Short mmCIF file of C-alpha atoms and ligand atoms in Angstrom, two decimals:
data_model
loop_
_atom_site.label_atom_id
_atom_site.label_comp_id
_atom_site.label_asym_id
_atom_site.label_seq_id
_atom_site.Cartn_x
_atom_site.Cartn_y
_atom_site.Cartn_z
CA MET Y 1 0.00 0.00 0.00
CA ASP Y 2 2.80 2.40 0.87
CA ASN Y 3 4.42 1.95 -2.49
CA GLN Y 4 1.17 2.48 -4.29
CA ASP Y 5 0.54 5.71 -2.39
CA LYS Y 6 4.04 6.90 -3.16
CA PHE Y 7 3.51 6.10 -6.84
CA LYS Y 8 0.20 7.92 -6.82
CA SER Y 9 1.65 11.02 -5.25
CA GLN Y 10 4.52 10.91 -7.71
CA ILE Y 11 2.05 10.75 -10.57
CA ARG Y 12 0.16 13.63 -9.02
CA GLY Y 13 3.36 15.60 -8.75
CA ILE Y 14 4.21 15.04 -12.39
CA TYR Y 15 0.65 15.90 -13.34
CA ARG Y 16 0.83 19.13 -11.39
CA LEU Y 17 4.18 20.01 -12.94
CA LEU Y 18 2.87 19.30 -16.42
CA SER Y 19 -0.27 21.35 -15.93
CA THR Y 20 1.77 24.23 -14.53
CA LEU Y 21 4.04 24.05 -17.56
CA MET Y 22 1.00 23.94 -19.83
CA VAL Y 23 -0.45 27.02 -18.18
CA LEU Y 24 2.88 28.83 -18.46
CA PHE Y 25 3.14 27.77 -22.10
CA PHE Y 26 -0.31 29.11 -22.92
CA ILE Y 27 0.33 32.35 -21.11
CA THR Y 28 3.60 32.82 -22.99
CA ALA Y 29 2.01 31.82 -26.29
CA PHE Y 30 -0.85 34.23 -25.74
CA GLY Y 31 1.60 36.97 -24.82
CA ILE Y 32 3.65 36.41 -27.95
CA ILE Y 33 0.58 36.34 -30.17
CA TYR Y 34 -0.66 39.52 -28.52
CA LEU Y 35 2.69 41.23 -28.97
CA LEU Y 36 2.69 40.28 -32.64
CA SER Y 37 -0.67 41.93 -33.16
CA ASP Y 38 0.00 44.96 -30.97
CA PRO Y 39 3.74 45.51 -30.72
CA THR Y 40 3.42 48.96 -29.17
CA LEU Y 41 1.11 47.73 -26.41
CA SER Y 42 -1.19 50.54 -27.34
CA PHE Y 43 -4.14 48.73 -25.79
CA PHE Y 44 -2.74 49.35 -22.32
CA ARG Y 45 -2.03 52.97 -23.00
CA GLY Y 46 -5.54 53.96 -23.86
CA THR Y 47 -7.22 53.67 -27.20
CA ASP Y 48 -5.96 56.87 -28.77
CA THR Y 49 -2.20 57.03 -28.93
CA SER Y 50 -2.01 59.50 -31.78
CA PRO Y 51 -0.66 62.84 -30.67
CA GLU Y 52 -3.38 65.10 -29.44
CA TYR Y 53 -3.89 68.24 -31.38
CA VAL Y 54 -5.50 70.66 -29.05
CA GLN Y 55 -7.19 73.38 -30.93
CA ILE Y 56 -6.47 76.63 -29.23
CA GLU Y 57 -8.59 79.49 -30.31
CA ILE Y 58 -6.38 82.50 -30.66
CA GLU Y 59 -8.54 85.51 -30.75
CA ASP Y 60 -7.47 87.61 -33.67
CA ASP Y 61 -7.02 90.82 -31.79
CA PHE Y 62 -4.58 92.29 -34.20
CA ASP Y 63 -7.12 94.09 -36.36
CA LYS Y 64 -9.86 94.37 -33.78
CA ILE Y 65 -12.50 97.02 -34.33
CA GLU Y 66 -14.12 98.46 -31.24
CA ASN Y 67 -16.83 101.10 -31.34
CA GLY Y 68 -16.01 101.79 -34.97
CA ILE Y 69 -12.33 102.35 -34.22
CA HIS Y 70 -9.48 100.17 -35.43
CA VAL Y 71 -7.97 99.56 -32.00
CA ARG Y 72 -4.36 99.06 -33.08
CA THR Y 73 -4.08 102.36 -34.95
CA GLY Y 74 -7.01 104.50 -33.86
CA PHE Y 75 -8.27 104.91 -37.42
CA LYS Y 76 -12.00 104.99 -37.96
CA ASP Y 77 -13.46 101.82 -39.39
CA ALA Y 78 -14.59 102.69 -42.90
CA GLU Y 79 -14.10 101.65 -46.46
CA GLY Y 80 -10.40 101.57 -47.28
CA LEU Y 81 -9.31 101.24 -43.64
CA MET Y 82 -6.88 98.39 -44.17
CA THR Y 83 -5.31 100.05 -47.22
CA VAL Y 84 -4.65 103.12 -45.11
CA VAL Y 85 -3.36 101.01 -42.21
CA ASN Y 86 -1.01 99.16 -44.53
CA ASN Y 87 0.36 102.23 -46.29
CA CYS Y 88 0.22 105.04 -43.78
CA THR Y 89 1.42 103.61 -40.48
CA ASN Y 90 4.82 102.29 -41.56
CA CYS Y 91 6.86 105.43 -40.98
CA HIS Y 92 4.88 107.36 -38.42
CA SER Y 93 2.02 106.71 -36.11
CA ALA Y 94 -1.55 106.84 -37.27
CA GLN Y 95 -2.03 109.73 -34.88
CA LEU Y 96 0.01 111.97 -37.17
CA VAL Y 97 -2.51 111.21 -39.90
CA ILE Y 98 -5.59 111.47 -37.68
CA GLN Y 99 -4.69 114.79 -36.12
CA ASN Y 100 -4.58 116.33 -39.58
CA ARG Y 101 -7.84 117.19 -41.25
CA MET Y 102 -7.68 118.22 -44.85
CA ASN Y 103 -9.66 118.37 -48.03
CA GLU Y 104 -8.87 116.14 -50.99
CA GLU Y 105 -6.44 118.56 -52.56
CA ARG Y 106 -4.38 118.93 -49.42
CA TRP Y 107 -4.38 115.23 -48.63
CA ILE Y 108 -3.02 114.56 -52.11
CA ALA Y 109 -0.47 117.36 -51.67
CA THR Y 110 0.65 115.81 -48.38
CA ILE Y 111 1.06 112.45 -50.06
CA ARG Y 112 3.06 114.06 -52.89
CA TRP Y 113 5.21 115.84 -50.35
CA MET Y 114 5.97 112.55 -48.58
CA GLN Y 115 6.66 110.89 -51.91
CA GLU Y 116 9.08 113.62 -52.92
CA THR Y 117 10.87 114.11 -49.64
CA GLN Y 118 10.16 111.16 -47.36
CA ASN Y 119 10.52 108.15 -49.65
CA LEU Y 120 6.83 107.34 -49.63
CA TRP Y 121 6.26 104.81 -52.38
CA ASP Y 122 3.97 105.14 -55.38
CA LEU Y 123 0.55 104.18 -54.04
CA GLY Y 124 -0.83 103.20 -57.45
CA LYS Y 125 -4.50 102.31 -57.41
CA ASN Y 126 -4.50 102.52 -53.63
CA GLU Y 127 -4.05 106.27 -53.74
CA GLU Y 128 -7.66 106.82 -54.68
CA ILE Y 129 -8.85 104.46 -51.94
CA ILE Y 130 -6.63 106.17 -49.38
CA VAL Y 131 -7.55 109.71 -50.38
CA ASN Y 132 -11.26 108.83 -50.38
CA TYR Y 133 -10.92 107.31 -46.94
CA LEU Y 134 -9.09 110.37 -45.62
CA VAL Y 135 -11.48 112.89 -47.15
CA ASN Y 136 -14.52 111.00 -45.90
CA ASN Y 137 -13.23 110.42 -42.40
CA TYR Y 138 -10.81 113.26 -41.76
CA PRO Y 139 -12.19 116.25 -43.66
CA PRO Y 140 -11.39 119.79 -42.58
CA LYS Y 141 -13.10 120.50 -39.29
CA LYS Y 142 -16.18 122.60 -39.53
CA LYS Y 143 -15.64 126.00 -38.03
CA GLY Y 144 -16.14 125.66 -34.33
CA ARG Y 145 -17.31 129.19 -33.73
CA ARG Y 146 -19.99 131.25 -35.29
CA GLU Y 147 -18.61 133.71 -37.78
CA ILE Y 148 -18.58 137.35 -36.98
CA LEU Y 149 -21.90 138.88 -37.87
CA SER Y 150 -21.87 141.11 -40.88
CA ASN Y 151 -24.43 142.99 -42.89
CA ILE Y 152 -26.66 143.63 -39.96
CA SER Y 153 -29.08 146.46 -39.90
CA TRP Y 154 -29.44 147.51 -36.31
CA TYR Y 155 -32.69 149.03 -35.25
CA GLU Y 156 -33.43 151.66 -32.69
CA LEU Y 157 -34.84 150.34 -29.53
CA ASN Y 158 -37.90 152.42 -28.76
CA GLU Y 159 -39.37 152.25 -25.34
C1 HEC K 1 7.88 106.26 -46.27
C2 HEC K 1 7.47 106.73 -44.98
C3 HEC K 1 6.07 107.32 -44.89
C4 HEC K 1 4.90 106.73 -45.21
C5 HEC K 1 4.67 105.33 -45.70
C6 HEC K 1 3.86 107.68 -44.93
N1 HEC K 1 4.41 108.82 -44.43
FE1 HEC K 1 3.39 110.41 -43.77
N2 HEC K 1 5.11 111.27 -43.21
C7 HEC K 1 6.36 110.72 -43.33
C8 HEC K 1 7.32 111.57 -42.68
C9 HEC K 1 8.80 111.29 -42.56
C10 HEC K 1 6.60 112.67 -42.18
C11 HEC K 1 7.13 113.82 -41.39
C12 HEC K 1 7.05 113.38 -39.95
C13 HEC K 1 7.40 114.46 -39.03
O1 HEC K 1 7.32 115.61 -39.40
O2 HEC K 1 7.69 114.08 -37.88
C14 HEC K 1 5.21 112.44 -42.52
C15 HEC K 1 4.20 113.30 -42.18
C16 HEC K 1 2.88 113.07 -42.44
C17 HEC K 1 1.81 113.98 -42.10
C18 HEC K 1 1.97 115.32 -41.42
C19 HEC K 1 2.24 116.32 -42.47
C20 HEC K 1 2.40 117.67 -41.91
O3 HEC K 1 2.25 118.59 -42.70
O4 HEC K 1 2.65 117.80 -40.71
C21 HEC K 1 0.65 113.43 -42.53
C22 HEC K 1 -0.73 114.01 -42.42
C23 HEC K 1 1.00 112.18 -43.13
N3 HEC K 1 2.35 111.99 -43.06
C24 HEC K 1 0.08 111.33 -43.69
C25 HEC K 1 0.41 110.13 -44.27
C26 HEC K 1 -0.52 109.30 -44.97
C27 HEC K 1 -2.00 109.61 -45.15
C28 HEC K 1 0.15 108.21 -45.39
C29 HEC K 1 -0.40 107.04 -46.20
C30 HEC K 1 -0.63 107.36 -47.57
C31 HEC K 1 1.54 108.37 -44.95
N4 HEC K 1 1.65 109.54 -44.28
C32 HEC K 1 2.52 107.44 -45.17
C33 HEC K 1 6.69 109.53 -43.91
C34 HEC K 1 5.76 108.63 -44.38
#
């Protein structure tokens, strides 16, 4: 009986060893197969491994218009604004333009003067757009004060 028991437990031992080996074999085989199909192990790192492109909304403040004023330069928002911004703020501030109020003739004369003496480039077709913008938005100021009265016939005040 003793021998038989010993034999049985030996068999059991071998059986256990074999089944352990089998389990290890299957685990390894499964691992290898998995690695072949997913070499980067992306499954364990979340489903989306592509770089994330976060869309950041950058507010385009550069040419913001507020209350009808082009904030960056102070020019009034009107037809031709950007042409004026692009041609008339390179050498001096927009304020130098804004503080001047002229009629068409004088605006053109000022442009000619800058072209002749200050290296202002030929404005081409833009000249008309610019001059129109300036005349419409920065015309000569209306006279602030009432003109002196003339041609008045005074009358006698009779009590
Ligand atoms: C190439 C450079 C340049 C550009 C571009 C330019 N200017 Fe000028 N501008 C000058 C210079 C230099 C002066 C003299 C500045 C000073 O006196 O400090 C001047 C002066 C002026 C003045 C003042 C004139 C005066 O009699 O006091 C006005 C108005 C003016 N520019 C308008 C404009 C307008 C409108 C444009 C767009 C068409 C323009 N500028 C583009 C160079 C330029």
